[in-house]
Amino acid sequence: MLLAIDAGNTNVVFAVFDGDEKRGQWRISTDSRRTADEYAVWLFSLMALKGLKPADVDAAILSSVVPAATFDLTNLCTRHFGCQPMRIGDPAVDLGIKVLIDNPREAGADRIVNSIAAAQTYPPPLIIVDIGTGTTFDVVDADGNFVGGAIAPGPNLALDALHRVAAQLPKVDIVRPASVIGKGTVGAMQSGMYWGYTSMIEGLLGRLSAELSPSGTPPVTVIATGGLGRTFAEAIPMIHHVDNELTMRGLLSVYKRNTRT
């Protein structure tokens, strides 16, 4: 079985695949101080609830945008599962997608993996909007190549910053408010965060789409993903699909591509 690991800025997600079947998926908050042994104790317990044992895993693949966590996640695989993980970003790993940006090594592993899965699922050209710690826009051209995109702070990150620097502003949840005009501080903050980010996402999607397909033919398909993808997709007609399985499907695809015999 394959252990797939996606280490993001907010969470580390683990999944176990038996062929194409996902047998289980779990997430834990990202903490660069967490050791391989701590990951193992936590993960083994959850795997057992699904009837899985560490010995069932004989391969691993790792995507990480948190260098400080990569070492211990690699040790988790080698020490507790007995396998060296395949790494997204390793030049020896065939991604099956061309990364056509100025410095391909700068592209985040999660952005590339999402683009791979999206290009295999939806007709390009594509824009993948990942709304999490950051809000990233990943662009795949009509030939299926990753050609860049845009990066902005995520809604929760912006909200935390606002709460920290403004003493009178409370911490609020990001939800779709009943009206754009807030009738109090909480309502005003929720409106600013929700509708402000909605407008930003709509604006960037429009500009990116115009550059990607100036004539509108072929049409651009937009996919939302990430922890807040569905929340914002409800208000943005330009988003055609919500797909929170992109990263794991992309990791599985890369692993299979590099282990064909």
mmCIF file of C-alpha atoms in Angstrom:
data_model
loop_
_atom_site.group_PDB
_atom_site.id
_atom_site.type_symbol
_atom_site.label_atom_id
_atom_site.label_comp_id
_atom_site.label_asym_id
_atom_site.label_seq_id
_atom_site.Cartn_x
_atom_site.Cartn_y
_atom_site.Cartn_z
ATOM 1 C CA MET A 1 0.000 0.000 0.000
ATOM 2 C CA LEU A 2 1.005 3.612 -0.586
ATOM 3 C CA LEU A 3 1.260 6.282 2.099
ATOM 4 C CA ALA A 4 0.701 9.723 0.559
ATOM 5 C CA ILE A 5 1.666 12.783 2.622
ATOM 6 C CA ASP A 6 0.832 16.407 1.867
ATOM 7 C CA ALA A 7 2.517 18.851 4.258
ATOM 8 C CA GLY A 8 0.902 22.272 3.977
ATOM 9 C CA ASN A 9 1.292 25.414 6.023
ATOM 10 C CA THR A 10 -1.814 24.698 8.126
ATOM 11 C CA ASN A 11 -2.222 20.903 8.103
ATOM 12 C CA VAL A 12 -0.353 17.738 7.217
ATOM 13 C CA VAL A 13 -2.651 15.281 5.443
ATOM 14 C CA PHE A 14 -1.953 11.538 5.284
ATOM 15 C CA ALA A 15 -3.745 8.999 3.100
ATOM 16 C CA VAL A 16 -3.261 5.277 2.523
ATOM 17 C CA PHE A 17 -4.038 3.872 -0.915
ATOM 18 C CA ASP A 18 -4.529 0.248 -1.839
ATOM 19 C CA GLY A 19 -4.157 0.548 -5.592
ATOM 20 C CA ASP A 20 -6.616 3.280 -6.570
ATOM 21 C CA GLU A 21 -8.739 2.783 -3.458
ATOM 22 C CA LYS A 22 -8.210 5.221 -0.621
ATOM 23 C CA ARG A 23 -8.420 3.212 2.586
ATOM 24 C CA GLY A 24 -8.165 6.155 4.960
ATOM 25 C CA GLN A 25 -7.268 9.817 5.239
ATOM 26 C CA TRP A 26 -6.275 11.848 8.298
ATOM 27 C CA ARG A 27 -4.978 15.337 9.039
ATOM 28 C CA ILE A 28 -3.031 16.970 11.834
ATOM 29 C CA SER A 29 -2.035 20.588 12.369
ATOM 30 C CA THR A 30 1.372 21.476 10.959
ATOM 31 C CA ASP A 31 4.001 21.815 13.671
ATOM 32 C CA SER A 32 7.652 21.780 12.647
ATOM 33 C CA ARG A 33 8.585 20.665 16.193
ATOM 34 C CA ARG A 34 6.639 17.405 15.861
ATOM 35 C CA THR A 35 8.996 14.426 15.641
ATOM 36 C CA ALA A 36 8.798 11.308 13.501
ATOM 37 C CA ASP A 37 7.953 9.282 16.604
ATOM 38 C CA GLU A 38 5.075 11.610 17.496
ATOM 39 C CA TYR A 39 3.679 11.350 13.973
ATOM 40 C CA ALA A 40 3.960 7.562 14.195
ATOM 41 C CA VAL A 41 2.093 7.210 17.494
ATOM 42 C CA TRP A 42 -0.747 9.402 16.220
ATOM 43 C CA LEU A 43 -0.934 7.875 12.747
ATOM 44 C CA PHE A 44 -0.659 4.224 13.811
ATOM 45 C CA SER A 45 -3.631 4.640 16.145
ATOM 46 C CA LEU A 46 -5.804 6.104 13.407
ATOM 47 C CA MET A 47 -4.727 3.501 10.878
ATOM 48 C CA ALA A 48 -5.688 0.762 13.329
ATOM 49 C CA LEU A 49 -9.243 2.110 13.441
ATOM 50 C CA LYS A 50 -9.405 1.370 9.706
ATOM 51 C CA GLY A 51 -7.916 -2.086 10.134
ATOM 52 C CA LEU A 52 -4.548 -1.011 8.730
ATOM 53 C CA LYS A 53 -1.098 -1.884 10.069
ATOM 54 C CA PRO A 54 2.239 -0.137 9.461
ATOM 55 C CA ALA A 55 3.474 -3.295 7.732
ATOM 56 C CA ASP A 56 0.726 -2.853 5.122
ATOM 57 C CA VAL A 57 2.550 0.230 3.790
ATOM 58 C CA ASP A 58 5.447 -0.525 1.472
ATOM 59 C CA ALA A 59 5.811 2.798 -0.380
ATOM 60 C CA ALA A 60 5.403 6.504 0.299
ATOM 61 C CA ILE A 61 5.233 9.798 -1.560
ATOM 62 C CA LEU A 62 5.700 13.211 0.027
ATOM 63 C CA SER A 63 4.711 16.718 -1.022
ATOM 64 C CA SER A 64 5.867 19.423 1.371
ATOM 65 C CA VAL A 65 5.907 23.220 1.377
ATOM 66 C CA VAL A 66 7.215 23.265 4.969
ATOM 67 C CA PRO A 67 10.952 22.547 4.875
ATOM 68 C CA ALA A 68 11.167 22.361 8.673
ATOM 69 C CA ALA A 69 8.656 19.493 8.702
ATOM 70 C CA THR A 70 10.102 17.599 5.736
ATOM 71 C CA PHE A 71 12.964 16.017 7.701
ATOM 72 C CA ASP A 72 10.722 14.389 10.315
ATOM 73 C CA LEU A 73 8.138 13.289 7.752
ATOM 74 C CA THR A 74 10.910 11.626 5.773
ATOM 75 C CA ASN A 75 12.130 9.946 8.961
ATOM 76 C CA LEU A 76 8.583 8.784 9.647
ATOM 77 C CA CYS A 77 8.617 6.922 6.341
ATOM 78 C CA THR A 78 12.099 5.443 6.630
ATOM 79 C CA ARG A 79 12.068 4.506 10.335
ATOM 80 C CA HIS A 80 8.459 3.524 10.909
ATOM 81 C CA PHE A 81 7.324 2.297 7.483
ATOM 82 C CA GLY A 82 10.648 1.039 6.146
ATOM 83 C CA CYS A 83 10.543 2.943 2.852
ATOM 84 C CA GLN A 84 12.214 6.009 1.376
ATOM 85 C CA PRO A 85 9.508 8.435 0.261
ATOM 86 C CA MET A 86 9.309 9.661 -3.307
ATOM 87 C CA ARG A 87 9.615 13.460 -3.116
ATOM 88 C CA ILE A 88 7.769 15.996 -5.242
ATOM 89 C CA GLY A 89 10.489 18.398 -6.335
ATOM 90 C CA ASP A 90 13.155 15.717 -6.687
ATOM 91 C CA PRO A 91 14.540 16.124 -10.228
ATOM 92 C CA ALA A 92 14.513 12.338 -10.612
ATOM 93 C CA VAL A 93 10.715 12.245 -10.222
ATOM 94 C CA ASP A 94 8.807 12.460 -13.496
ATOM 95 C CA LEU A 95 5.810 14.723 -12.908
ATOM 96 C CA GLY A 96 4.200 14.249 -16.297
ATOM 97 C CA ILE A 97 3.644 17.989 -16.629
ATOM 98 C CA LYS A 98 5.850 20.776 -17.972
ATOM 99 C CA VAL A 99 6.522 23.595 -15.510
ATOM 100 C CA LEU A 100 6.899 26.630 -17.773
ATOM 101 C CA ILE A 101 7.890 29.364 -15.334
ATOM 102 C CA ASP A 102 11.122 31.357 -14.994
ATOM 103 C CA ASN A 103 12.521 29.092 -12.277
ATOM 104 C CA PRO A 104 10.671 25.759 -12.142
ATOM 105 C CA ARG A 105 12.235 24.909 -8.763
ATOM 106 C CA GLU A 106 10.300 27.802 -7.214
ATOM 107 C CA ALA A 107 6.932 26.207 -7.910
ATOM 108 C CA GLY A 108 5.312 24.923 -4.720
ATOM 109 C CA ALA A 109 4.922 21.147 -4.605
ATOM 110 C CA ASP A 110 1.232 21.460 -3.731
ATOM 111 C CA ARG A 111 0.581 23.763 -6.693
ATOM 112 C CA ILE A 112 2.198 21.333 -9.109
ATOM 113 C CA VAL A 113 0.406 18.282 -7.695
ATOM 114 C CA ASN A 114 -2.970 20.062 -7.823
ATOM 115 C CA SER A 115 -2.321 21.068 -11.423
ATOM 116 C CA ILE A 116 -1.421 17.502 -12.381
ATOM 117 C CA ALA A 117 -4.642 16.107 -10.921
ATOM 118 C CA ALA A 118 -6.790 18.885 -12.381
ATOM 119 C CA ALA A 119 -5.334 18.431 -15.869
ATOM 120 C CA GLN A 120 -6.169 14.713 -15.709
ATOM 121 C CA THR A 121 -9.745 15.371 -14.584
ATOM 122 C CA TYR A 122 -10.951 18.510 -16.352
ATOM 123 C CA PRO A 123 -10.473 19.912 -19.877
ATOM 124 C CA PRO A 124 -7.702 22.529 -20.039
ATOM 125 C CA PRO A 125 -7.075 25.416 -19.968
ATOM 126 C CA LEU A 126 -7.595 25.517 -16.219
ATOM 127 C CA ILE A 127 -7.331 27.769 -13.200
ATOM 128 C CA ILE A 128 -7.155 26.085 -9.804
ATOM 129 C CA VAL A 129 -8.022 28.360 -6.870
ATOM 130 C CA ASP A 130 -6.692 26.953 -3.602
ATOM 131 C CA ILE A 131 -8.141 28.927 -0.691
ATOM 132 C CA GLY A 132 -6.281 28.067 2.480
ATOM 133 C CA THR A 133 -3.435 29.706 4.413
ATOM 134 C CA GLY A 134 -2.639 31.385 1.131
ATOM 135 C CA THR A 135 -4.958 31.962 -1.798
ATOM 136 C CA THR A 136 -3.183 30.570 -4.836
ATOM 137 C CA PHE A 137 -4.262 30.667 -8.459
ATOM 138 C CA ASP A 138 -2.560 27.954 -10.512
ATOM 139 C CA VAL A 139 -2.804 28.214 -14.280
ATOM 140 C CA VAL A 140 -2.653 25.282 -16.704
ATOM 141 C CA ASP A 141 -2.610 26.141 -20.405
ATOM 142 C CA ALA A 142 -4.503 24.419 -23.202
ATOM 143 C CA ASP A 143 -1.608 21.971 -23.691
ATOM 144 C CA GLY A 144 -1.689 20.874 -20.041
ATOM 145 C CA ASN A 145 1.409 22.805 -18.948
ATOM 146 C CA PHE A 146 1.722 24.636 -15.619
ATOM 147 C CA VAL A 147 2.449 28.234 -16.632
ATOM 148 C CA GLY A 148 2.307 30.159 -13.353
ATOM 149 C CA GLY A 149 -0.408 32.020 -11.519
ATOM 150 C CA ALA A 150 -0.888 34.355 -8.566
ATOM 151 C CA ILE A 151 -0.493 34.161 -4.786
ATOM 152 C CA ALA A 152 -2.289 36.232 -2.152
ATOM 153 C CA PRO A 153 -2.749 35.878 1.623
ATOM 154 C CA GLY A 154 -5.539 33.521 2.642
ATOM 155 C CA PRO A 155 -8.680 34.860 4.352
ATOM 156 C CA ASN A 156 -7.825 33.393 7.765
ATOM 157 C CA LEU A 157 -4.306 34.802 7.598
ATOM 158 C CA ALA A 158 -5.641 38.264 6.778
ATOM 159 C CA LEU A 159 -8.247 38.000 9.524
ATOM 160 C CA ASP A 160 -5.637 36.986 12.122
ATOM 161 C CA ALA A 161 -3.456 39.929 11.134
ATOM 162 C CA LEU A 162 -6.393 42.328 11.428
ATOM 163 C CA HIS A 163 -7.272 40.952 14.862
ATOM 164 C CA ARG A 164 -3.671 41.236 16.096
ATOM 165 C CA VAL A 165 -2.996 44.823 15.028
ATOM 166 C CA ALA A 166 -6.400 46.343 15.787
ATOM 167 C CA ALA A 167 -7.093 46.126 19.519
ATOM 168 C CA GLN A 168 -10.855 46.672 19.245
ATOM 169 C CA LEU A 169 -11.511 44.193 16.469
ATOM 170 C CA PRO A 170 -12.564 40.701 17.623
ATOM 171 C CA LYS A 171 -11.715 37.362 16.077
ATOM 172 C CA VAL A 172 -14.628 36.304 13.851
ATOM 173 C CA ASP A 173 -15.499 33.307 11.718
ATOM 174 C CA ILE A 174 -15.383 33.529 7.951
ATOM 175 C CA VAL A 175 -18.960 32.962 6.857
ATOM 176 C CA ARG A 176 -21.222 34.394 4.192
ATOM 177 C CA PRO A 177 -23.057 37.281 5.916
ATOM 178 C CA ALA A 178 -26.734 37.947 5.320
ATOM 179 C CA SER A 179 -25.992 41.387 3.853
ATOM 180 C CA VAL A 180 -22.999 43.243 2.476
ATOM 181 C CA ILE A 181 -23.655 46.215 4.746
ATOM 182 C CA GLY A 182 -22.558 45.173 8.218
ATOM 183 C CA LYS A 183 -24.747 46.519 11.028
ATOM 184 C CA GLY A 184 -22.079 46.046 13.702
ATOM 185 C CA THR A 185 -18.370 45.363 14.069
ATOM 186 C CA VAL A 186 -18.670 41.595 13.637
ATOM 187 C CA GLY A 187 -20.991 41.925 10.648
ATOM 188 C CA ALA A 188 -18.741 44.532 9.055
ATOM 189 C CA MET A 189 -15.665 42.358 9.495
ATOM 190 C CA GLN A 190 -17.427 39.292 8.112
ATOM 191 C CA SER A 191 -18.631 41.275 5.138
ATOM 192 C CA GLY A 192 -15.194 42.729 4.486
ATOM 193 C CA MET A 193 -13.511 39.356 4.672
ATOM 194 C CA TYR A 194 -16.090 37.340 2.759
ATOM 195 C CA TRP A 195 -17.158 39.807 0.083
ATOM 196 C CA GLY A 196 -13.728 41.395 -0.086
ATOM 197 C CA TYR A 197 -12.106 38.058 -0.865
ATOM 198 C CA THR A 198 -14.959 37.104 -3.165
ATOM 199 C CA SER A 199 -14.344 40.277 -5.174
ATOM 200 C CA MET A 200 -10.587 39.693 -5.223
ATOM 201 C CA ILE A 201 -11.025 36.114 -6.419
ATOM 202 C CA GLU A 202 -13.528 37.154 -9.093
ATOM 203 C CA GLY A 203 -11.262 39.950 -10.272
ATOM 204 C CA LEU A 204 -8.168 37.777 -10.554
ATOM 205 C CA LEU A 205 -10.085 34.972 -12.235
ATOM 206 C CA GLY A 206 -11.312 37.422 -14.836
ATOM 207 C CA ARG A 207 -7.844 38.816 -15.532
ATOM 208 C CA LEU A 208 -6.152 35.414 -15.555
ATOM 209 C CA SER A 209 -8.806 33.980 -17.868
ATOM 210 C CA ALA A 210 -8.398 36.902 -20.277
ATOM 211 C CA GLU A 211 -4.646 36.268 -20.512
ATOM 212 C CA LEU A 212 -4.977 32.501 -20.678
ATOM 213 C CA SER A 213 -7.659 32.407 -23.380
ATOM 214 C CA PRO A 214 -8.102 35.905 -24.884
ATOM 215 C CA SER A 215 -10.764 34.830 -27.368
ATOM 216 C CA GLY A 216 -12.644 32.691 -24.875
ATOM 217 C CA THR A 217 -12.015 29.638 -27.033
ATOM 218 C CA PRO A 218 -11.253 27.170 -25.613
ATOM 219 C CA PRO A 219 -13.117 28.188 -22.472
ATOM 220 C CA VAL A 220 -11.279 28.267 -19.153
ATOM 221 C CA THR A 221 -12.412 25.777 -16.511
ATOM 222 C CA VAL A 222 -12.073 26.971 -12.898
ATOM 223 C CA ILE A 223 -11.732 24.570 -9.949
ATOM 224 C CA ALA A 224 -11.802 25.584 -6.289
ATOM 225 C CA THR A 225 -10.048 23.589 -3.606
ATOM 226 C CA GLY A 226 -8.670 24.094 -0.094
ATOM 227 C CA GLY A 227 -10.289 24.495 3.278
ATOM 228 C CA LEU A 228 -12.407 27.488 2.255
ATOM 229 C CA GLY A 229 -12.895 26.568 -1.399
ATOM 230 C CA ARG A 230 -16.535 25.549 -1.103
ATOM 231 C CA THR A 231 -17.378 28.516 1.159
ATOM 232 C CA PHE A 232 -16.352 31.024 -1.497
ATOM 233 C CA ALA A 233 -17.399 28.973 -4.524
ATOM 234 C CA GLU A 234 -21.028 29.367 -3.424
ATOM 235 C CA ALA A 235 -20.835 33.067 -4.260
ATOM 236 C CA ILE A 236 -18.655 32.923 -7.386
ATOM 237 C CA PRO A 237 -20.367 31.685 -10.568
ATOM 238 C CA MET A 238 -17.002 31.689 -12.384
ATOM 239 C CA ILE A 239 -16.004 28.608 -10.326
ATOM 240 C CA HIS A 240 -17.231 25.501 -12.145
ATOM 241 C CA HIS A 241 -16.129 22.751 -9.756
ATOM 242 C CA VAL A 242 -15.160 22.254 -6.114
ATOM 243 C CA ASP A 243 -12.637 19.439 -5.733
ATOM 244 C CA ASN A 244 -10.905 18.836 -2.413
ATOM 245 C CA GLU A 245 -9.280 15.591 -3.533
ATOM 246 C CA LEU A 246 -6.894 17.136 -6.056
ATOM 247 C CA THR A 247 -3.715 16.871 -3.998
ATOM 248 C CA MET A 248 -4.088 13.230 -3.037
ATOM 249 C CA ARG A 249 -5.136 12.235 -6.566
ATOM 250 C CA GLY A 250 -2.118 14.105 -7.897
ATOM 251 C CA LEU A 251 0.253 12.341 -5.503
ATOM 252 C CA LEU A 252 -1.183 8.956 -6.435
ATOM 253 C CA SER A 253 -0.821 9.804 -10.123
ATOM 254 C CA VAL A 254 2.830 10.836 -9.775
ATOM 255 C CA TYR A 255 3.640 7.706 -7.793
ATOM 256 C CA LYS A 256 2.020 5.433 -10.373
ATOM 257 C CA ARG A 257 3.763 7.250 -13.212
ATOM 258 C CA ASN A 258 7.169 6.673 -11.646
ATOM 259 C CA THR A 259 6.637 3.029 -10.696
ATOM 260 C CA ARG A 260 5.310 1.636 -13.942
ATOM 261 C CA THR A 261 7.139 -1.458 -15.094
#
